[in-house]
mmCIF file of C-alpha atoms in Angstrom:
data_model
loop_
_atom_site.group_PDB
_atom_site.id
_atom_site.type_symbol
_atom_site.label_atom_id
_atom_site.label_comp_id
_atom_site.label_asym_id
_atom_site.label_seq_id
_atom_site.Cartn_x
_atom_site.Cartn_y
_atom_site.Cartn_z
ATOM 1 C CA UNK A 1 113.212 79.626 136.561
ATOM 2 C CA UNK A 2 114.090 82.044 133.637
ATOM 3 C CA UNK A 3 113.107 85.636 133.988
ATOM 4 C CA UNK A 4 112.318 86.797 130.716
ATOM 5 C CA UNK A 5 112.066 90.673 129.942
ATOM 6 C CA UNK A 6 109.222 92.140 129.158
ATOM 7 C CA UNK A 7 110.095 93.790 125.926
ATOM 8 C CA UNK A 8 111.432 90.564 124.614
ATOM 9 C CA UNK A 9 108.605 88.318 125.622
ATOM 10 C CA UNK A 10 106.312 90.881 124.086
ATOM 11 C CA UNK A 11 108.610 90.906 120.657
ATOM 12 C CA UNK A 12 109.203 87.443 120.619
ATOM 13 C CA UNK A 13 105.135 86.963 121.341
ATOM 14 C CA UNK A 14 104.335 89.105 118.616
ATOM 15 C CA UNK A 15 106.821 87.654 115.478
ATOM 16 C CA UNK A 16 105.408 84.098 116.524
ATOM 17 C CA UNK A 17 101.686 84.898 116.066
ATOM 18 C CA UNK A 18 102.398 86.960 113.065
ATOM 19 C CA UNK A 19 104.356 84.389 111.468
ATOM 20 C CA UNK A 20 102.092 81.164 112.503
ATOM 21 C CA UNK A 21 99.511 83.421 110.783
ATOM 22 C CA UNK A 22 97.245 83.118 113.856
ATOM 23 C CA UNK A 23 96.796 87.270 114.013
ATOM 24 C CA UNK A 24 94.723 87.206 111.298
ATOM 25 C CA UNK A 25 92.304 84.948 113.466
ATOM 26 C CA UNK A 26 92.502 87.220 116.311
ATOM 27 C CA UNK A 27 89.209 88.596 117.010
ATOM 28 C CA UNK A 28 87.978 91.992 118.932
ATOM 29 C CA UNK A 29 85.333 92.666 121.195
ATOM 30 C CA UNK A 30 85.599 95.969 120.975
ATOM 31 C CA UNK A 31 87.269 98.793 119.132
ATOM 32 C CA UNK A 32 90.133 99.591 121.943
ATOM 33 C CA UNK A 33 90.795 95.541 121.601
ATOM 34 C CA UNK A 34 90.958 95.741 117.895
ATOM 35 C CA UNK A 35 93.006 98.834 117.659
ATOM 36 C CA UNK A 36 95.455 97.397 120.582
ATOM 37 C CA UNK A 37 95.888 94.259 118.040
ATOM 38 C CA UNK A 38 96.478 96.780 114.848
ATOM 39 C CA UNK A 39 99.346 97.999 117.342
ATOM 40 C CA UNK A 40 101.075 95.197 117.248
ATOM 41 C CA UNK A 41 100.505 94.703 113.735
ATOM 42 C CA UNK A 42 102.148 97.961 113.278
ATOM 43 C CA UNK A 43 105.215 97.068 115.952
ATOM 44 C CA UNK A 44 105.643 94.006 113.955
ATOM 45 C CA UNK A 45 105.259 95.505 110.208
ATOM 46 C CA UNK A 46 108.695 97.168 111.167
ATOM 47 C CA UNK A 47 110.476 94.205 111.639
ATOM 48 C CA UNK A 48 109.031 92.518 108.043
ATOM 49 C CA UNK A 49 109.877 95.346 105.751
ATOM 50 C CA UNK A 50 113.554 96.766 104.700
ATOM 51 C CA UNK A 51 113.961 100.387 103.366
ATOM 52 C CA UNK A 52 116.631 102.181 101.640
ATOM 53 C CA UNK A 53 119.416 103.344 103.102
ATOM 54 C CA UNK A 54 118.754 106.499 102.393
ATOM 55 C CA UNK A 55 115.894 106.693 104.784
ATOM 56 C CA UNK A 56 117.817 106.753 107.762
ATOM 57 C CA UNK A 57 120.442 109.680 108.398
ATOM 58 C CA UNK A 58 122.862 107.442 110.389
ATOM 59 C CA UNK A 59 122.635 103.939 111.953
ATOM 60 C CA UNK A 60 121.311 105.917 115.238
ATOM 61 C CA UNK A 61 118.183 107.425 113.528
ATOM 62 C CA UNK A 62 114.917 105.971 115.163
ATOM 63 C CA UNK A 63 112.354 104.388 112.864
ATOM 64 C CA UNK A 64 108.952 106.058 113.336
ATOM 65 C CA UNK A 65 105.651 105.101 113.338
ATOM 66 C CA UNK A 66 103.911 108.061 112.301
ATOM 67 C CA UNK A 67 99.789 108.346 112.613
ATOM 68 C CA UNK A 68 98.199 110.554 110.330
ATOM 69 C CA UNK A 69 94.672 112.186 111.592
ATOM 70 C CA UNK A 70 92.826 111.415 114.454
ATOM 71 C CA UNK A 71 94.594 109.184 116.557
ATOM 72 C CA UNK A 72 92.454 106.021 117.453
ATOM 73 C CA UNK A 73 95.009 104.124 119.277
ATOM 74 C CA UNK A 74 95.028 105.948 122.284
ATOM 75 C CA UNK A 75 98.454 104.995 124.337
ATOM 76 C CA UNK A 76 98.174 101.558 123.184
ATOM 77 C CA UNK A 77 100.821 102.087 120.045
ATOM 78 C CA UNK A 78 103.030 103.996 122.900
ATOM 79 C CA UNK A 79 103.010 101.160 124.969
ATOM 80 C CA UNK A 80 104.352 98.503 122.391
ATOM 81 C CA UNK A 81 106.988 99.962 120.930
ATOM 82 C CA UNK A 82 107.997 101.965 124.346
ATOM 83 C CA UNK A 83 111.751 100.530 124.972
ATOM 84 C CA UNK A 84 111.817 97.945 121.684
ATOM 85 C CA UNK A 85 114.350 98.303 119.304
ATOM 86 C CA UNK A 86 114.131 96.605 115.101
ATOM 87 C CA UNK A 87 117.419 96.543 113.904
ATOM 88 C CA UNK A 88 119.151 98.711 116.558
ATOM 89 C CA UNK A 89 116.837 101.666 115.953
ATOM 90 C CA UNK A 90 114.567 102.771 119.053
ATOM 91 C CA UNK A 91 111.056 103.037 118.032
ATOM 92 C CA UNK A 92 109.691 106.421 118.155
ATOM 93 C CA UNK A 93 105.525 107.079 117.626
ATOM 94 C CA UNK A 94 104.587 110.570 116.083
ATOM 95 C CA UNK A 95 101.667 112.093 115.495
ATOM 96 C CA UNK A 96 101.093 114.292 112.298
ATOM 97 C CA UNK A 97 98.024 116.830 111.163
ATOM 98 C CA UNK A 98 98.895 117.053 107.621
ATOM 99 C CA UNK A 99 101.376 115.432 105.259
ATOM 100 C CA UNK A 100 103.676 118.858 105.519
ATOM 101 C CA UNK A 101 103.959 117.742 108.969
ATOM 102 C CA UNK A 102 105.692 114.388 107.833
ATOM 103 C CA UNK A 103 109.423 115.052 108.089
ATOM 104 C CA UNK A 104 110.730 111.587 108.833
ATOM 105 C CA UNK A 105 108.662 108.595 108.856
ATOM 106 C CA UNK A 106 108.833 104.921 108.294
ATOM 107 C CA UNK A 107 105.718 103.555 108.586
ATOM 108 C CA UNK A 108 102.594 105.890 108.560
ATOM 109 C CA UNK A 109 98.968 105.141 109.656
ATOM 110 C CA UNK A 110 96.516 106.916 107.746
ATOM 111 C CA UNK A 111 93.557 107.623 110.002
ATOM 112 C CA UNK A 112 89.793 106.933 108.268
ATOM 113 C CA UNK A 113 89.225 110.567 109.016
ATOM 114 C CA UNK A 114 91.695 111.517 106.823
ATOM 115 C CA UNK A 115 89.498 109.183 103.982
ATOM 116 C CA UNK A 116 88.273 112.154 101.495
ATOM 117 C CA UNK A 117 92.068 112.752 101.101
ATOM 118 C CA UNK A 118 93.653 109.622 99.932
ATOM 119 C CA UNK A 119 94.226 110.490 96.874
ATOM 120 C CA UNK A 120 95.780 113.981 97.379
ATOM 121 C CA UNK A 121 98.229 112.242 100.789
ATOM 122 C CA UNK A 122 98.937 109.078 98.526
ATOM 123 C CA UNK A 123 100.334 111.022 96.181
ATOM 124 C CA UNK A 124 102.449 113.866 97.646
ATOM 125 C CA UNK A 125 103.905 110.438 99.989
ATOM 126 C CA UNK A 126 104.802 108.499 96.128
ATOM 127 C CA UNK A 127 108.450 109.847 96.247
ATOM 128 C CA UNK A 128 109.257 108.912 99.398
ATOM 129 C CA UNK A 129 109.865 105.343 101.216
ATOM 130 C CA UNK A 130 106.794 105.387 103.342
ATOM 131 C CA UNK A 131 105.403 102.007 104.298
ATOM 132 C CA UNK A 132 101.439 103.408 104.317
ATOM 133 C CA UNK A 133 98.655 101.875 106.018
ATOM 134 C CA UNK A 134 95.433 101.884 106.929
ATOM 135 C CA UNK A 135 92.116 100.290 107.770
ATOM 136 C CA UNK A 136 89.181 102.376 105.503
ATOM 137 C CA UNK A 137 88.280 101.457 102.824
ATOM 138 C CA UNK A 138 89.331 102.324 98.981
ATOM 139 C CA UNK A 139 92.777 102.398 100.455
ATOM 140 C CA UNK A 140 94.103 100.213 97.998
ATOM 141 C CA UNK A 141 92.744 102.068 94.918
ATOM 142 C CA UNK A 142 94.572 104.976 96.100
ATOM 143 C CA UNK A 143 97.868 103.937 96.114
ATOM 144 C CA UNK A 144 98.124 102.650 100.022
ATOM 145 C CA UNK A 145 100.226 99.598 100.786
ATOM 146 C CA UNK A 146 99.009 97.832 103.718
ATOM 147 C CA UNK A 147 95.428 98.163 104.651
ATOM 148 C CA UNK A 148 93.736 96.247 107.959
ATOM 149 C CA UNK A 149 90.126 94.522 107.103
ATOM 150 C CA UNK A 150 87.879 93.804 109.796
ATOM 151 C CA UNK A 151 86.161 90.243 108.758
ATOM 152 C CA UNK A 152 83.541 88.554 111.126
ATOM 153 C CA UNK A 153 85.761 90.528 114.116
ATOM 154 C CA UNK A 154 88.854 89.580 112.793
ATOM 155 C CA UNK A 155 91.874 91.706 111.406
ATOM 156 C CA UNK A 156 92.999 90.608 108.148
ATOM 157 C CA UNK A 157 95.805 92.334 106.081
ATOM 158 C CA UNK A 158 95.752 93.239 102.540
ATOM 159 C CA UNK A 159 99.222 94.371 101.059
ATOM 160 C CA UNK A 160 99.913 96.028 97.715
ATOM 161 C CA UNK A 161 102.935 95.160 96.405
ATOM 162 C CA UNK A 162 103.010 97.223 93.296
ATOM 163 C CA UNK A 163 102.415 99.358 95.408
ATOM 164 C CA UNK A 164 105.263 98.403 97.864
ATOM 165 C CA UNK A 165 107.926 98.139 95.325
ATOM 166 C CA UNK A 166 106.801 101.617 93.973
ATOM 167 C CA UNK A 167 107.951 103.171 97.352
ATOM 168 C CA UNK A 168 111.263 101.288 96.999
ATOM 169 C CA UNK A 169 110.308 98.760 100.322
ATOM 170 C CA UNK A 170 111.070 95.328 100.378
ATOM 171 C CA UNK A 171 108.529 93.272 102.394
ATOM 172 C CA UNK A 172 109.381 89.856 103.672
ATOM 173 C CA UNK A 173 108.160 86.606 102.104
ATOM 174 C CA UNK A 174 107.011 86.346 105.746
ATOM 175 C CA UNK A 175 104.719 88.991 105.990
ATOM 176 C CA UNK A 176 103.514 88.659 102.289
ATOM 177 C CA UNK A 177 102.549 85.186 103.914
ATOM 178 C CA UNK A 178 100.396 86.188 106.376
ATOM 179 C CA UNK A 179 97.990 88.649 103.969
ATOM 180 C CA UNK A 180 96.016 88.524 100.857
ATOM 181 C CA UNK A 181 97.825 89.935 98.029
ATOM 182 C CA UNK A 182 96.677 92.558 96.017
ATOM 183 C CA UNK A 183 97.935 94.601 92.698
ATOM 184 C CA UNK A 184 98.238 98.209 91.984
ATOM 185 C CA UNK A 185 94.692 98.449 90.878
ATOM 186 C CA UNK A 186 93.143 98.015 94.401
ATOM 187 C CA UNK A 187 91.562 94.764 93.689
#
């Protein structure tokens, strides 16, 4: 009998439902199931998307999921990405306040309760190569790149790639797959 660790059952578990586009299908009972399933979405987003070079310091620099606002994911983010590595990099979670706070980040969730200022974090994050998302609405017309949709208790994914390829991030055919496109004007 093979003995399969946990951290690569769990990474293996989560590419293949991503990829067989089944996550979009996933439903939620409640809002600590949901936001344990936009966890792995975010685990996963990490290994879908390349960024610059320049992002990283040295081939040692985590990557880091970064949440913006109030944190509604509770330990569950800690727990998926606790021992993983994407690409050789450990995965580190950080929580942030304000954008000022952001010093090095990879993928950032924007909180809802940080809604009234899209427009102001969307644009100080332009420069940089900050895969953004989040799951309130009007994302998209802000300049956000990935935003969750809850549908009939399911978690579909919208992803702007104007506004991907503004930020300088490349996001695999594979991912692109599994979402409903949108363009730079939020529709």
């Amino acid at each position: 009998m093979a003995v399969v660790r946990r951290g690569k059952w769990h990474s293996w578990l989560c590419v293949a439902i991503l990829l067989t586009g089944l996550a979009p299908g996933f439903t939620f009972a409640t809002a600590a199931r949901e936001y344990q399933i936009k966890a792995v979405f975010l685990f996963n987003f990490t290994q879908f998307v390349v960024w610059p070079p320049e992002q990283f310091t040295d081939e040692h620099t985590p990557l880091v999921i970064g949440i913006l606002g109030s944190d509604p994911y509770g330990n569950y983010l800690d727990e998926t990405v606790r021992g993983e590595k994407v690409g050789g990099r450990a995965l580190v979670v950080e929580r942030y306040r304000s954008v000022d706070d952001i010093v090095a980040c990879q993928v950032l969730f924007i909180s809802s309760s940080e809604a009234r200022r899209f427009q102001d974090i969307f644009a100080r994050l332009r420069e940089r190569h900050i895969l953004t998302v989040t799951d309130a609405g009007g994302a998209g017309q802000a300049g956000g790149i990935i935003r969750f949709v809850p549908e009939n208790n399911h978690v579909r994914l919208q992803i702007d790639v104007l506004a991907a390829k503004a930020a300088g991030l490349t996001i695999s055919s594979k991912l692109l797959r599994a979402a409903d496109i949108i363009g730079g004007d939020g529709q």
